[in-house]
XYZ file of C-alpha atoms in Angstrom:
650
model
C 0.000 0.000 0.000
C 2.939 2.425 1.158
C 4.500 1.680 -2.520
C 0.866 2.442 -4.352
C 1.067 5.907 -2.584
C 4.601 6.944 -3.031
C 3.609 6.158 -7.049
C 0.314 8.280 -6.643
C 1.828 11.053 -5.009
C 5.526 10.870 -5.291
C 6.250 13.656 -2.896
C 10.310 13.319 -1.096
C 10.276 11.991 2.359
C 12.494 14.875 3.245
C 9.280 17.521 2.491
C 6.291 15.473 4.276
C 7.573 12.828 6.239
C 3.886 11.169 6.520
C 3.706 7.557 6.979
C 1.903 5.832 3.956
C -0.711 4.437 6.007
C -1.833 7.659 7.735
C -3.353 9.057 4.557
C -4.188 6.154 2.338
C -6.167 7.150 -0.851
C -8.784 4.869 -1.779
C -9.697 4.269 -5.087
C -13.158 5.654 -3.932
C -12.086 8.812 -3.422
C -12.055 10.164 -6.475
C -14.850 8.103 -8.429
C -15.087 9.499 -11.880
C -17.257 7.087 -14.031
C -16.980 7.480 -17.457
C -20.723 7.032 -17.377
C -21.503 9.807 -15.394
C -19.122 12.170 -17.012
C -18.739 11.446 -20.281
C -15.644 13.421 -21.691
C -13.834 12.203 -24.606
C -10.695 11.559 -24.206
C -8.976 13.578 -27.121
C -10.788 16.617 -24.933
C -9.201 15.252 -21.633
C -6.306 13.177 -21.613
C -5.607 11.697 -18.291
C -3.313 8.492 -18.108
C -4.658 5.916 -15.736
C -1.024 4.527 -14.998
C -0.386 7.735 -12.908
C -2.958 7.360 -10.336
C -2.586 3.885 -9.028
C -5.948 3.514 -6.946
C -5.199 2.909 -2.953
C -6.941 0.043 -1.067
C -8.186 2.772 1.606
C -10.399 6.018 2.480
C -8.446 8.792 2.963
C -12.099 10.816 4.027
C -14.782 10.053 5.819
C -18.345 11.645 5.147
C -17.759 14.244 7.638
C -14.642 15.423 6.140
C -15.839 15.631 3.050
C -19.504 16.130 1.559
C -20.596 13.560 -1.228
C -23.399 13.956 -3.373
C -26.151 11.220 -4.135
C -27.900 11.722 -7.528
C -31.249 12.870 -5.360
C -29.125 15.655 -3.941
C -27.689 16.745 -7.400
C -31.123 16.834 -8.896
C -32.450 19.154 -6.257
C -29.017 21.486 -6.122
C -29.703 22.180 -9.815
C -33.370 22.426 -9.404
C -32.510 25.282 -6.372
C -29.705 26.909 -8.843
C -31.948 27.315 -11.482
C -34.581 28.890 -9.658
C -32.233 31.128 -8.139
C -31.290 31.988 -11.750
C -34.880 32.635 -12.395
C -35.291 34.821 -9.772
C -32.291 37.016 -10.439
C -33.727 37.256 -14.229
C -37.023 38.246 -13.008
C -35.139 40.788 -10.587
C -32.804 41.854 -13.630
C -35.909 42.215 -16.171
C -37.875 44.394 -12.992
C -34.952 46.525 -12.557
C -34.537 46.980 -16.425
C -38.434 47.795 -16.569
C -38.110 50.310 -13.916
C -35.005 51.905 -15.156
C -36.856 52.374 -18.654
C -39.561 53.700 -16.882
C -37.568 56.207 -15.072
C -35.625 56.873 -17.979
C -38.866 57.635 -19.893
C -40.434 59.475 -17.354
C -37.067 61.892 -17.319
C -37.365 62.361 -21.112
C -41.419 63.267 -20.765
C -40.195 65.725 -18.264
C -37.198 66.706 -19.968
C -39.284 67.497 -23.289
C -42.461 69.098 -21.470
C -40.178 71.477 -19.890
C -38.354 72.266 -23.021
C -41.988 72.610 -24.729
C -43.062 75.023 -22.189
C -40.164 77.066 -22.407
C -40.402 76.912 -26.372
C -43.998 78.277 -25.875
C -43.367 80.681 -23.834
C -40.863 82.736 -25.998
C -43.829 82.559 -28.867
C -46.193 84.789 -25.979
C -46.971 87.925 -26.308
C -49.138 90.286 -23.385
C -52.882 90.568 -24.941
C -52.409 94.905 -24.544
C -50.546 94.645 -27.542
C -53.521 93.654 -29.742
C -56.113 95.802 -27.150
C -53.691 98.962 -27.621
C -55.195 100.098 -31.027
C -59.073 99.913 -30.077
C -58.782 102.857 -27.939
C -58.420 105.210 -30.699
C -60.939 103.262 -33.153
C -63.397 103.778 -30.805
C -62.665 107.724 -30.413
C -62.967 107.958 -34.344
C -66.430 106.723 -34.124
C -67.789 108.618 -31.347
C -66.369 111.722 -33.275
C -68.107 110.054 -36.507
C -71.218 109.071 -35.312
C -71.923 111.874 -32.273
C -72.466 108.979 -29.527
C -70.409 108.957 -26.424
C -68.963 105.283 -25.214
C -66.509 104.444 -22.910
C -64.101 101.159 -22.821
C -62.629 99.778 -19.767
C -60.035 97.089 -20.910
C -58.820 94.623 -18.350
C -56.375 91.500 -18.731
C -53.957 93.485 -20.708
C -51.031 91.274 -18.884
C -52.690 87.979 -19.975
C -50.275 86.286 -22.479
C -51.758 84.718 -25.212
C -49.542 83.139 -28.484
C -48.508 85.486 -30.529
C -50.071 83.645 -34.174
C -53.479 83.555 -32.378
C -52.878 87.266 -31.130
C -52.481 88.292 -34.048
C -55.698 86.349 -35.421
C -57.629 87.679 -32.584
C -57.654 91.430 -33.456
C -60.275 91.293 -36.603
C -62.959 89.494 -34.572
C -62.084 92.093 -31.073
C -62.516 95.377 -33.759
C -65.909 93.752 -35.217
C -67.286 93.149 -31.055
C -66.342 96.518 -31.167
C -67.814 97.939 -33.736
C -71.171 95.925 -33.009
C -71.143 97.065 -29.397
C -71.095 100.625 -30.553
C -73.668 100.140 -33.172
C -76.028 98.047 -32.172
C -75.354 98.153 -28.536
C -75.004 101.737 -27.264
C -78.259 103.541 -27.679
C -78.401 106.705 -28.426
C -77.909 109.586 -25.794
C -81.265 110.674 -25.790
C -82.517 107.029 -25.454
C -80.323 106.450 -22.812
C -81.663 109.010 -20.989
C -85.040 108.038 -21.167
C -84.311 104.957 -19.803
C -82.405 106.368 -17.041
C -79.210 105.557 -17.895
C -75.544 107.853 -18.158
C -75.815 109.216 -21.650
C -72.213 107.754 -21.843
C -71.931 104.058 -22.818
C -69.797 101.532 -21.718
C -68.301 98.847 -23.769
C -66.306 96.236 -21.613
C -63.296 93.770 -22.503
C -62.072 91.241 -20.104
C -59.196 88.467 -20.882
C -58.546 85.829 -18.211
C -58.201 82.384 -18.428
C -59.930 79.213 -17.145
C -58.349 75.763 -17.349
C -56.335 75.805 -20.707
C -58.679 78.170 -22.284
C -58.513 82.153 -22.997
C -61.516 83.743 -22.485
C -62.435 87.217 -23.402
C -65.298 88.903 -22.923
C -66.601 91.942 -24.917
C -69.776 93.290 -23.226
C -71.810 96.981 -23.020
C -74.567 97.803 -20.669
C -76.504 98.790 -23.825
C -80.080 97.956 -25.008
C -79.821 94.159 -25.512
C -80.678 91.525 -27.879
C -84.548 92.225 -29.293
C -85.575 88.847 -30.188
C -88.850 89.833 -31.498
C -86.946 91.971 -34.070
C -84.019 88.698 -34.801
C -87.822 86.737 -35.352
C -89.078 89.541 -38.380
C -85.913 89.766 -39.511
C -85.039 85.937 -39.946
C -88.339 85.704 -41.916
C -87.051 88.706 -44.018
C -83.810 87.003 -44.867
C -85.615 83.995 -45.658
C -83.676 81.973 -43.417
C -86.944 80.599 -41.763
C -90.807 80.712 -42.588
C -93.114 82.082 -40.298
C -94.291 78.934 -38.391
C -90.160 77.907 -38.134
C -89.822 81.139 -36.771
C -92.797 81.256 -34.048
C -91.576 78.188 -32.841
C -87.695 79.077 -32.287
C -86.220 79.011 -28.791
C -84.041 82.395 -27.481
C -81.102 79.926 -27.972
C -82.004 79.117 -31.530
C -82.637 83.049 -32.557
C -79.035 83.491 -30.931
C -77.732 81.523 -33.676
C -79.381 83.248 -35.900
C -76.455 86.183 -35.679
C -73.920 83.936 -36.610
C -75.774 83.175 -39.874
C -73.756 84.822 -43.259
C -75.887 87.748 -44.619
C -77.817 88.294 -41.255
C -77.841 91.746 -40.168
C -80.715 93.739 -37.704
C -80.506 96.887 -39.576
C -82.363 97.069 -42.516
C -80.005 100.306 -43.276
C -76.436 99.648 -44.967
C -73.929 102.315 -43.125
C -69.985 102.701 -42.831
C -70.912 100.041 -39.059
C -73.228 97.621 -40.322
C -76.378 95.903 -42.659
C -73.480 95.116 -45.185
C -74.163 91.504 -43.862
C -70.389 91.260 -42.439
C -70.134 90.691 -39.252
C -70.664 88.017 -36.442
C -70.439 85.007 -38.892
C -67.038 86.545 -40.052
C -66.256 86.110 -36.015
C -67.082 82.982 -35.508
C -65.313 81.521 -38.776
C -62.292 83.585 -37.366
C -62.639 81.428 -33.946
C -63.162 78.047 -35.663
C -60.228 78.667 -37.400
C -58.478 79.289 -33.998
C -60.231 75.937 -32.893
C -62.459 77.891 -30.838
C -65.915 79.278 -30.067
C -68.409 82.160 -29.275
C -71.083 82.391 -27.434
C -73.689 85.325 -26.374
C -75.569 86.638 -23.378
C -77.993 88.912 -22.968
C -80.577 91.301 -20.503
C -83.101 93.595 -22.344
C -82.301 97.079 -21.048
C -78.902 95.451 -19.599
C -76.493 94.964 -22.586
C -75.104 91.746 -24.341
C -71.959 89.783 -24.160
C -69.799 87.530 -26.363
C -67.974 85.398 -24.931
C -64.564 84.124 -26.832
C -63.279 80.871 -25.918
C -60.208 80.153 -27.353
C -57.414 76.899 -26.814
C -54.296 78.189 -24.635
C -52.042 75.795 -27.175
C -53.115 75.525 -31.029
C -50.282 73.107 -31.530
C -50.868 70.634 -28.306
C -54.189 69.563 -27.715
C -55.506 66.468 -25.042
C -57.288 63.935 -27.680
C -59.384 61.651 -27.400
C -58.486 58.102 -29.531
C -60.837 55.417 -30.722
C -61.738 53.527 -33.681
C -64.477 53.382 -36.035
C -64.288 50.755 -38.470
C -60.840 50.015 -39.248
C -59.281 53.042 -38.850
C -58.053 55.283 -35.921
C -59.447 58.978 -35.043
C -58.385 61.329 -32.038
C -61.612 63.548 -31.162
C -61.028 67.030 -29.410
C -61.594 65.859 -25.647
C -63.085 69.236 -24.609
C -65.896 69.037 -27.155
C -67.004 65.490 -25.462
C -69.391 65.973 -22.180
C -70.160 62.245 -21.545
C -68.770 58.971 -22.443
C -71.318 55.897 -21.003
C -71.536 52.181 -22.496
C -75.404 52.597 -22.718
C -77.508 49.366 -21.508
C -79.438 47.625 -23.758
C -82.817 48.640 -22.158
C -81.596 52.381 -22.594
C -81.210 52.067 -26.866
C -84.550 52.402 -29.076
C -83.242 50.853 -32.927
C -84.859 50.899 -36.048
C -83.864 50.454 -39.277
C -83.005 54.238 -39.730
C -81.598 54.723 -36.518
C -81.223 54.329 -33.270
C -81.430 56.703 -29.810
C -80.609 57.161 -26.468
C -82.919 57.204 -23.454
C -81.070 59.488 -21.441
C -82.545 60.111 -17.967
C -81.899 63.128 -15.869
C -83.225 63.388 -12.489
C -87.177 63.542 -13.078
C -86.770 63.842 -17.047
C -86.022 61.998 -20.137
C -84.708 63.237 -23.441
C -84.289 61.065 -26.262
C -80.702 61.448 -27.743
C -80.337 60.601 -31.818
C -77.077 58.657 -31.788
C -74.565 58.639 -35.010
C -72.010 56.226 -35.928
C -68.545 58.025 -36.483
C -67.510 54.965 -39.239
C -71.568 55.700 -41.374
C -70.611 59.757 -40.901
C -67.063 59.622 -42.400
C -67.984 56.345 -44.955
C -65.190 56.240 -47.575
C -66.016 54.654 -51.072
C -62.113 54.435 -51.573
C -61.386 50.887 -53.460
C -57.708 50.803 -51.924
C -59.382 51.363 -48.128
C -60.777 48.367 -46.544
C -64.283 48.353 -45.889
C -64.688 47.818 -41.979
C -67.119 45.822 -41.025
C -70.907 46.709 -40.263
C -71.682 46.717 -36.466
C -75.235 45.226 -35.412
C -77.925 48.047 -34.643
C -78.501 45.964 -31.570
C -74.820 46.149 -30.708
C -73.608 47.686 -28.036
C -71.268 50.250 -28.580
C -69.361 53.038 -26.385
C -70.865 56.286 -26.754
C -69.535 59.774 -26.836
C -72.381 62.421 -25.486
C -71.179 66.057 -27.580
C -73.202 69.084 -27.060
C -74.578 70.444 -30.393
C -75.881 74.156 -30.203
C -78.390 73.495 -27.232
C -79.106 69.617 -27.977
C -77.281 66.616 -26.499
C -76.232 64.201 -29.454
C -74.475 60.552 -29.037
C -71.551 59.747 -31.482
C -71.167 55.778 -31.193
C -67.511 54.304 -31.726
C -66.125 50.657 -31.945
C -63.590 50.862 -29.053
C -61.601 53.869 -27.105
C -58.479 53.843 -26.784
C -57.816 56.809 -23.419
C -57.007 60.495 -24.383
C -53.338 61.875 -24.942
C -51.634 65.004 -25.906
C -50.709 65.397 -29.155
C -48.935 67.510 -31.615
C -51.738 69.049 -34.447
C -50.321 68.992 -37.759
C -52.656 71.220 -40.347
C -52.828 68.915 -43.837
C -52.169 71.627 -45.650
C -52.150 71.448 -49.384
C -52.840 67.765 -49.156
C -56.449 67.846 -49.582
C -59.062 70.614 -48.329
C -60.511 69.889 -45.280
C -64.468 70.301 -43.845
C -64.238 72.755 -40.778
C -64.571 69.356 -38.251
C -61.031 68.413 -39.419
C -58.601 70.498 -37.314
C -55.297 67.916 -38.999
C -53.670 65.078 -37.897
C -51.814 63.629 -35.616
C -49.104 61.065 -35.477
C -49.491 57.758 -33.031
C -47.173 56.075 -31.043
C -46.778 53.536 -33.592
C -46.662 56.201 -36.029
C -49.864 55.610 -37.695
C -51.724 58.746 -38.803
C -55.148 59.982 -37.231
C -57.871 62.625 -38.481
C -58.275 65.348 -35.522
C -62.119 65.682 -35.560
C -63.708 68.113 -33.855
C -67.108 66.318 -32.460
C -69.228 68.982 -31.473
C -68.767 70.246 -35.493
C -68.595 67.127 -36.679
C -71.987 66.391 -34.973
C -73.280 70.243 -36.647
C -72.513 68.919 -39.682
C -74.677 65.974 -39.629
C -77.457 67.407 -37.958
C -77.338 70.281 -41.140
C -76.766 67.657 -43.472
C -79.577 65.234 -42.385
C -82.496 67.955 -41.835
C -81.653 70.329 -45.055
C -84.208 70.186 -47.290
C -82.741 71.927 -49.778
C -79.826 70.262 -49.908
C -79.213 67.944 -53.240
C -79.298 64.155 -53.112
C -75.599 62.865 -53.213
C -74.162 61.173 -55.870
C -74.286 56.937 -55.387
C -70.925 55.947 -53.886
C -70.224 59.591 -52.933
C -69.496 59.779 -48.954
C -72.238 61.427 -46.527
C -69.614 65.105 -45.759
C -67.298 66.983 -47.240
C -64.546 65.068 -45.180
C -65.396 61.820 -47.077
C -65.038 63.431 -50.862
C -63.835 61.025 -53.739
C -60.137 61.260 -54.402
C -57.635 59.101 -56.029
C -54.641 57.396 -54.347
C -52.650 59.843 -56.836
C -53.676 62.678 -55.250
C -53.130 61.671 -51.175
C -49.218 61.928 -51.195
C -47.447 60.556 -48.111
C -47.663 63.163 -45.550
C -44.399 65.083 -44.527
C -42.962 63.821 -40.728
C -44.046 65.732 -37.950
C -40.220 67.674 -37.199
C -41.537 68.567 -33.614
C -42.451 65.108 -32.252
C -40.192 63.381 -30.393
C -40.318 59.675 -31.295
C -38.523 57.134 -28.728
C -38.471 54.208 -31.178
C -37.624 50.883 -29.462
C -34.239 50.412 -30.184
C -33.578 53.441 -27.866
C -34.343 51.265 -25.318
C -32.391 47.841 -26.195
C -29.520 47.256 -24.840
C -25.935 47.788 -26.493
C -23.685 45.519 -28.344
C -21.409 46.164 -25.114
C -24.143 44.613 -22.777
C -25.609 42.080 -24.981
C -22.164 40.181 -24.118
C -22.859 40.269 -20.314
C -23.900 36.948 -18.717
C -26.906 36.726 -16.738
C -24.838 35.767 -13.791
C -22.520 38.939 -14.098
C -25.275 41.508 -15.317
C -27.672 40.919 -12.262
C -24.678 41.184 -9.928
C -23.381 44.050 -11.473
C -23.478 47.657 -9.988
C -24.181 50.269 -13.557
C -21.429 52.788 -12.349
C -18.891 49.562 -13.138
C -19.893 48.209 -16.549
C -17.516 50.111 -18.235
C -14.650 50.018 -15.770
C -14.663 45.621 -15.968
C -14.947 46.011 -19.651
C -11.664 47.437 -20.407
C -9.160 45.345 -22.699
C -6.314 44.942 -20.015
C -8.405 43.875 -17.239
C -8.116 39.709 -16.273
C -10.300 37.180 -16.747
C -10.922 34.779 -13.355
C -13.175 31.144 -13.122
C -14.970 31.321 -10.321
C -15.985 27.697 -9.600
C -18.517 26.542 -6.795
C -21.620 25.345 -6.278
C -23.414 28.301 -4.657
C -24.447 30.779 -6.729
C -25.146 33.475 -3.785
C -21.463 32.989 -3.002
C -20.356 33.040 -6.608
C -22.656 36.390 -7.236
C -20.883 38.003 -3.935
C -17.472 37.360 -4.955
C -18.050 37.892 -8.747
C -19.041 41.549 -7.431
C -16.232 41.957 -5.554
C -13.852 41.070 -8.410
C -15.354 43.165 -10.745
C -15.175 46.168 -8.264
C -11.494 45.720 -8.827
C -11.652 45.801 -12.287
C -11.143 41.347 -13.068
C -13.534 40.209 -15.837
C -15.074 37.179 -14.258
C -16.449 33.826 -15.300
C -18.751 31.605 -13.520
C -19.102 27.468 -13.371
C -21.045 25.762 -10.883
C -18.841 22.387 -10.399
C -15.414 21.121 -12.090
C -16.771 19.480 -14.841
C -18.479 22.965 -15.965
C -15.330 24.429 -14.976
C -13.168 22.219 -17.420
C -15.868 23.429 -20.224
C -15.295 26.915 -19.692
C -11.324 26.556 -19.662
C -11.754 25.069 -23.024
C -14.186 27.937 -24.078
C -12.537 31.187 -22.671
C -8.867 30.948 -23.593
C -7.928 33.968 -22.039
C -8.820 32.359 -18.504
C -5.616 33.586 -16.554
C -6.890 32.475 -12.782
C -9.334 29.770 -10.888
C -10.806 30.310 -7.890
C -11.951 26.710 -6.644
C -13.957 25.322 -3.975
C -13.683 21.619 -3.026
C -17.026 20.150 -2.118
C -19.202 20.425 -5.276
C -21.403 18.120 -7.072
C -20.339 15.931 -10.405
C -16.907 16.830 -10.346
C -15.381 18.354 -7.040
C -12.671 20.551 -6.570
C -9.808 17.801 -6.262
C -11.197 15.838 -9.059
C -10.805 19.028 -11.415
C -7.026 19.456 -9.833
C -6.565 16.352 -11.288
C -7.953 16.786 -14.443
C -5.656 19.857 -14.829
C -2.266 18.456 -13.763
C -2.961 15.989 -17.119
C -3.809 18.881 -19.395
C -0.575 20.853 -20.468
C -2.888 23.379 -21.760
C -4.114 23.931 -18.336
C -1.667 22.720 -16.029
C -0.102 26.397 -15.571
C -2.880 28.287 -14.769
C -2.783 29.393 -10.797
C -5.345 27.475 -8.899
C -6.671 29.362 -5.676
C -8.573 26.680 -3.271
C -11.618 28.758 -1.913
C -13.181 26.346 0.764
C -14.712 25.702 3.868
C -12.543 22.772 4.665
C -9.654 24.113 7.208
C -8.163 20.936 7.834
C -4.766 20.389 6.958
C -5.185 17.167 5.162
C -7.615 18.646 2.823
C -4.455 21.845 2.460
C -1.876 18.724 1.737
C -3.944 17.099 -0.897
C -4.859 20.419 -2.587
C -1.037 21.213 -2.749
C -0.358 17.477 -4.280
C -2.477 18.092 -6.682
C -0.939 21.287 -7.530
C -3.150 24.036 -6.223
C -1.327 27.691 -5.673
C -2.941 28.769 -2.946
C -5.440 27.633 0.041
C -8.008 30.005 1.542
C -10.559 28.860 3.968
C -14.664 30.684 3.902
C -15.073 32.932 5.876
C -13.031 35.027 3.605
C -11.797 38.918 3.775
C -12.157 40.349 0.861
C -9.065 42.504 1.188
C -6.990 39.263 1.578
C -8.534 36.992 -1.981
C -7.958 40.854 -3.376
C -4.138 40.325 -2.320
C -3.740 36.839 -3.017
C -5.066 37.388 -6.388
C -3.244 40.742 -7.082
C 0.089 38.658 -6.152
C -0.968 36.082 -8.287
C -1.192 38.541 -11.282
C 1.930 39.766 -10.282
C 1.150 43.443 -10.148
């Protein structure tokens, strides 16, 4: 036996004077079935006739842990759900770095867009400045004494819609003093200052500017807008007995529609209030009037803070994607089935509030903007019994439902005019571009819904052509004359591949990329740092020490046992060190010393022995088998750091 273990380990006398029989090794020991590990032998050599196998245990089970195939099933059932939980950590941190990183862009951007905005403001006294003296030339003109009181002079307003703003402000004006103001001597015998007042007020409420032009003259004679609608023709005589104060209040707004029969330098040239209100629509918004007999009238401008930036509604009609203005939307219900009346023309809404019910006509968006294009799909035809979400948009005084195939939420989004591309209805503010940068019609519903109601209750309007569409949006054109619209230049797009990783962290292993701190990735990464095998069969201590490496700038590789070990020596040439632990499933950590004495390809790379094991046979054996240094767990890191700085000789 003594001669067997001189031949195994032929170490001189004069160095370890142990007696053969105090450390016998058995040929039990080191059990490597060619079975269980099936490595060819071109990959690694090893000559049996070197390690004669003893008769006799050198260990017993409590000097060193053996594995049973039971336990080696459940250690790499527990390492790979260990791996699955740091990928599930990694892919939770990633998410919440994008979303922080995304969340510092919006930020980053709606700053930048406010202060872009801001230098395009300009204080609403510029455009008020020249009224002043208009008004002066008209008292002197027309002998009638009026006073204006301007207030909001300091309200900022942008400076395209300021400068939009003044024609509709000088024709208030104008109308105020006109029709408005009475006459001194009128005045007076209704007990009023002979001097009038005409009133302007700019302030604004939510993301709207609102000015109000107002006088405390006669106010609006709605027996007189009655005569003079029949005179105009614009209603008969039995329309016009049954019209509402709200309905003659429209009747301002109509083109040609003046109360004075008389054409002077002020008015009855039929210009006017509907030359206001296309001036508003144009700046997306509205007007609106008030009035007291004997008290005075007021219009009311309403007009978007932002022309450019708007909050949209999204949803889908059909096949195809629109964004509706989300102010011009006062209700959005999924109606109940008992609450929709259909017939074959139609269908409305029973819409219930408090102690009354009003029956609301509801309107498809995908039958009000039908295309007869060939190259646009036809989108399917939704069941009149189908339940659909519904959009409630105020019309003039009326409530009237818009019904949609889905909704997507509401979002803030760049306006884009289309230009010369094709000439749009006044509903179609322009488009917008989606996230997935699919274009959408901007559709103002409350115009939109106008529209229809005009369209469907003319009677003098002419039948449309067969396969024409129902509006003006929905005109014939040919794919010739659509051309592909030009890219938004002021919408930031974060395509995807933003957020992918680089070609520099694609190489990280999972192992090394969950452990790793983000202020080192480019520190382990350069070209002269060293590449170390870290080789045990816990992966929490693998991950700890893999960090601490990397801290001091060593590239690191990771194997769970010798045999994996062995695989990545043969795969990462530039392996310069191995730290090694001994107790380790398959192939423990004296098993792979042996395996690397036989290899000259691997027989000079340092071994470090990183184990629990203290004892000093386990230290004697290790150094047999030609490990370079021992270290026992607990470790200080400052001390591995050492050992493996000496190592690398630097």
């Amino acid at each position: 036996g003594g001669q067997d273990d001189d031949s195994r380990f032929p170490i001189p006398d004069s160095r370890f004077p142990i007696p053969d029989s105090q450390f016998p090794i058995p040929d039990s020991q080191f059990p490597i079935p060619n079975s269980q590990f099936p490595i060819p032998d071109s990959q690694f050599p090893i000559p049996n006739s070197q390690f004669p196998i003893p008769k006799q245990n050198l260990f017993d089970s409590l000097e060193l842990d053996e594995y049973s195939e039971a336990q080696l099933l459940i250690q790499s059932v527990l390492e790979d759900a260990v791996q699955l939980a740091e990928a599930n950590d990694a892919i939770e941190l990633f998410a919440r770095q994008s979303h922080q990183t995304l969340e510092t862009q919006r930020r980053l951007l709606t700053s930048t867009r406010d202060v872009v905005m801001e230098t395009r403001m300009v204080p609403l006294g510029e455009i008020f400045a020249p009224l002043p003296r208009v008004l002066r030339q008209l008292e002197a003109l027309h002998h009638k004494s009026v006073g204006l009181e301007i207030r909001g002079t300091e309200v900022m307003v942008d400076k395209v819609v300021a400068q939009k703003l003044y024609d509709p402000l000088l024709h208030l004006v104008r109308n105020a003093f006109d029709h408005g103001v009475e006459s001194p001597e009128i005045r007076r015998e209704q007990g009023k200052l002979e001097k009038g007042e005409i009133n302007i007020c700019a302030y604004y409420r939510g993301r709207y500017l609102v000015i109000e032009v107002g006088d405390d003259g006669q106010g609006l004679n709605f027996e007189k807008i009655r005569q003079r609608a029949i005179a105009c023709q614009l209603v008969s005589a039995q329309q016009a007995r049954a019209l509402k104060e709200e309905q003659l209040k429209e009747l301002l707004f109509e083109p040609g529609f003046s109360t004075n029969s008389e054409v002077n330098e002020l008015s009855g040239r039929g210009i006017g209030l509907d030359v206001v209100r296309a001036q508003l629509q144009a700046l997306q918004g509205s007007v609106e009037v008030n009035s007291e007999f004997h008290q005075g009238t007021s219009f009311i401008l309403r007009i978007p803070q932002n022309l450019t930036i708007s909050k949209l509604l999204l949803c889908q009609a059909g096949n195809r994607t629109y964004a509706l203005l989300a102010e011009a939307i006062e209700q959005i219900l999924i109606p109940r089935p008992e609450q929709l009346r259909c017939w074959e023309d139609g269908k409305v809404l029973r819409w219930e509030q408090g102690s009354s019910e009003q029956l609301i006509p509801i309107h498809r968006l995908e039958k009000i903007l039908d295309y007869s294009l060939s190259f646009l799909e036809k989108p399917n035809q939704a069941s009149q019994q189908q339940v659909m979400p519904l959009m409630l948009i105020r019309c003039q005084d009326e409530l009237l439902g818009l019904e949609v195939d889905q909704l997507f939420g509401d979002q803030e989004l760049v306006i884009r005019p289309l230009e010369r591309v094709i000439l749009p209805p006044n509903y179609i503010y322009g488009s917008s571009i989606l996230a997935d940068g699919q274009l959408a019609l901007v559709i103002d519903g409350a115009a939109l819904m106008h529209e229809t109601s005009q369209h469907q209750f003319s009677s003098t309007q002419s039948t449309v052509e067969r396969n024409q569409p129902s509006l003006p949006a929905a005109r014939s054109i040919t794919r010739a004359e659509v051309p592909t619209l030009p890219y938004v230049d002021d919408v930031v797009n974060l395509a995807p591949r933003a957020l992918e990783p680089s070609q520099e962290q694609q190489q990280f292993t999972p192992q090394t990329h969950t452990a790793l701190p983000r202020a080192s990735v480019t520190q382990f990464r350069g070209k002269s740092s060293k590449m170390i095998l870290l080789v045990d069969d816990s992966i929490t201590l693998r991950q700890t020490l893999a960090m601490t490496l990397e801290k001091a700038n060593y590239r690191v590789v990771q194997a769970k046992d010798g045999y994996e070990a062995l695989e990545k020596l043969q795969q990462q040439m530039d392996i310069q060190l191995v730290i090694c632990d001994i107790e380790m499933p398959r192939m423990n950590g004296f098993e792979f010393l042996k395996y690397r004495q036989q290899d000259p390809t691997l027989v000079d790379i340092p071994v470090v022995i990183l184990t629990s094991r203290s004892g000093e046979k386990h230290r004697l054996i290790a150094t047999e088998l030609g490990a370079t240094t021992y270290l026992t767990k607990p470790y200080l890191e400052q001390e591995l750091l050492n050992k493996v700085k000496n190592l690398f000789g630097q």
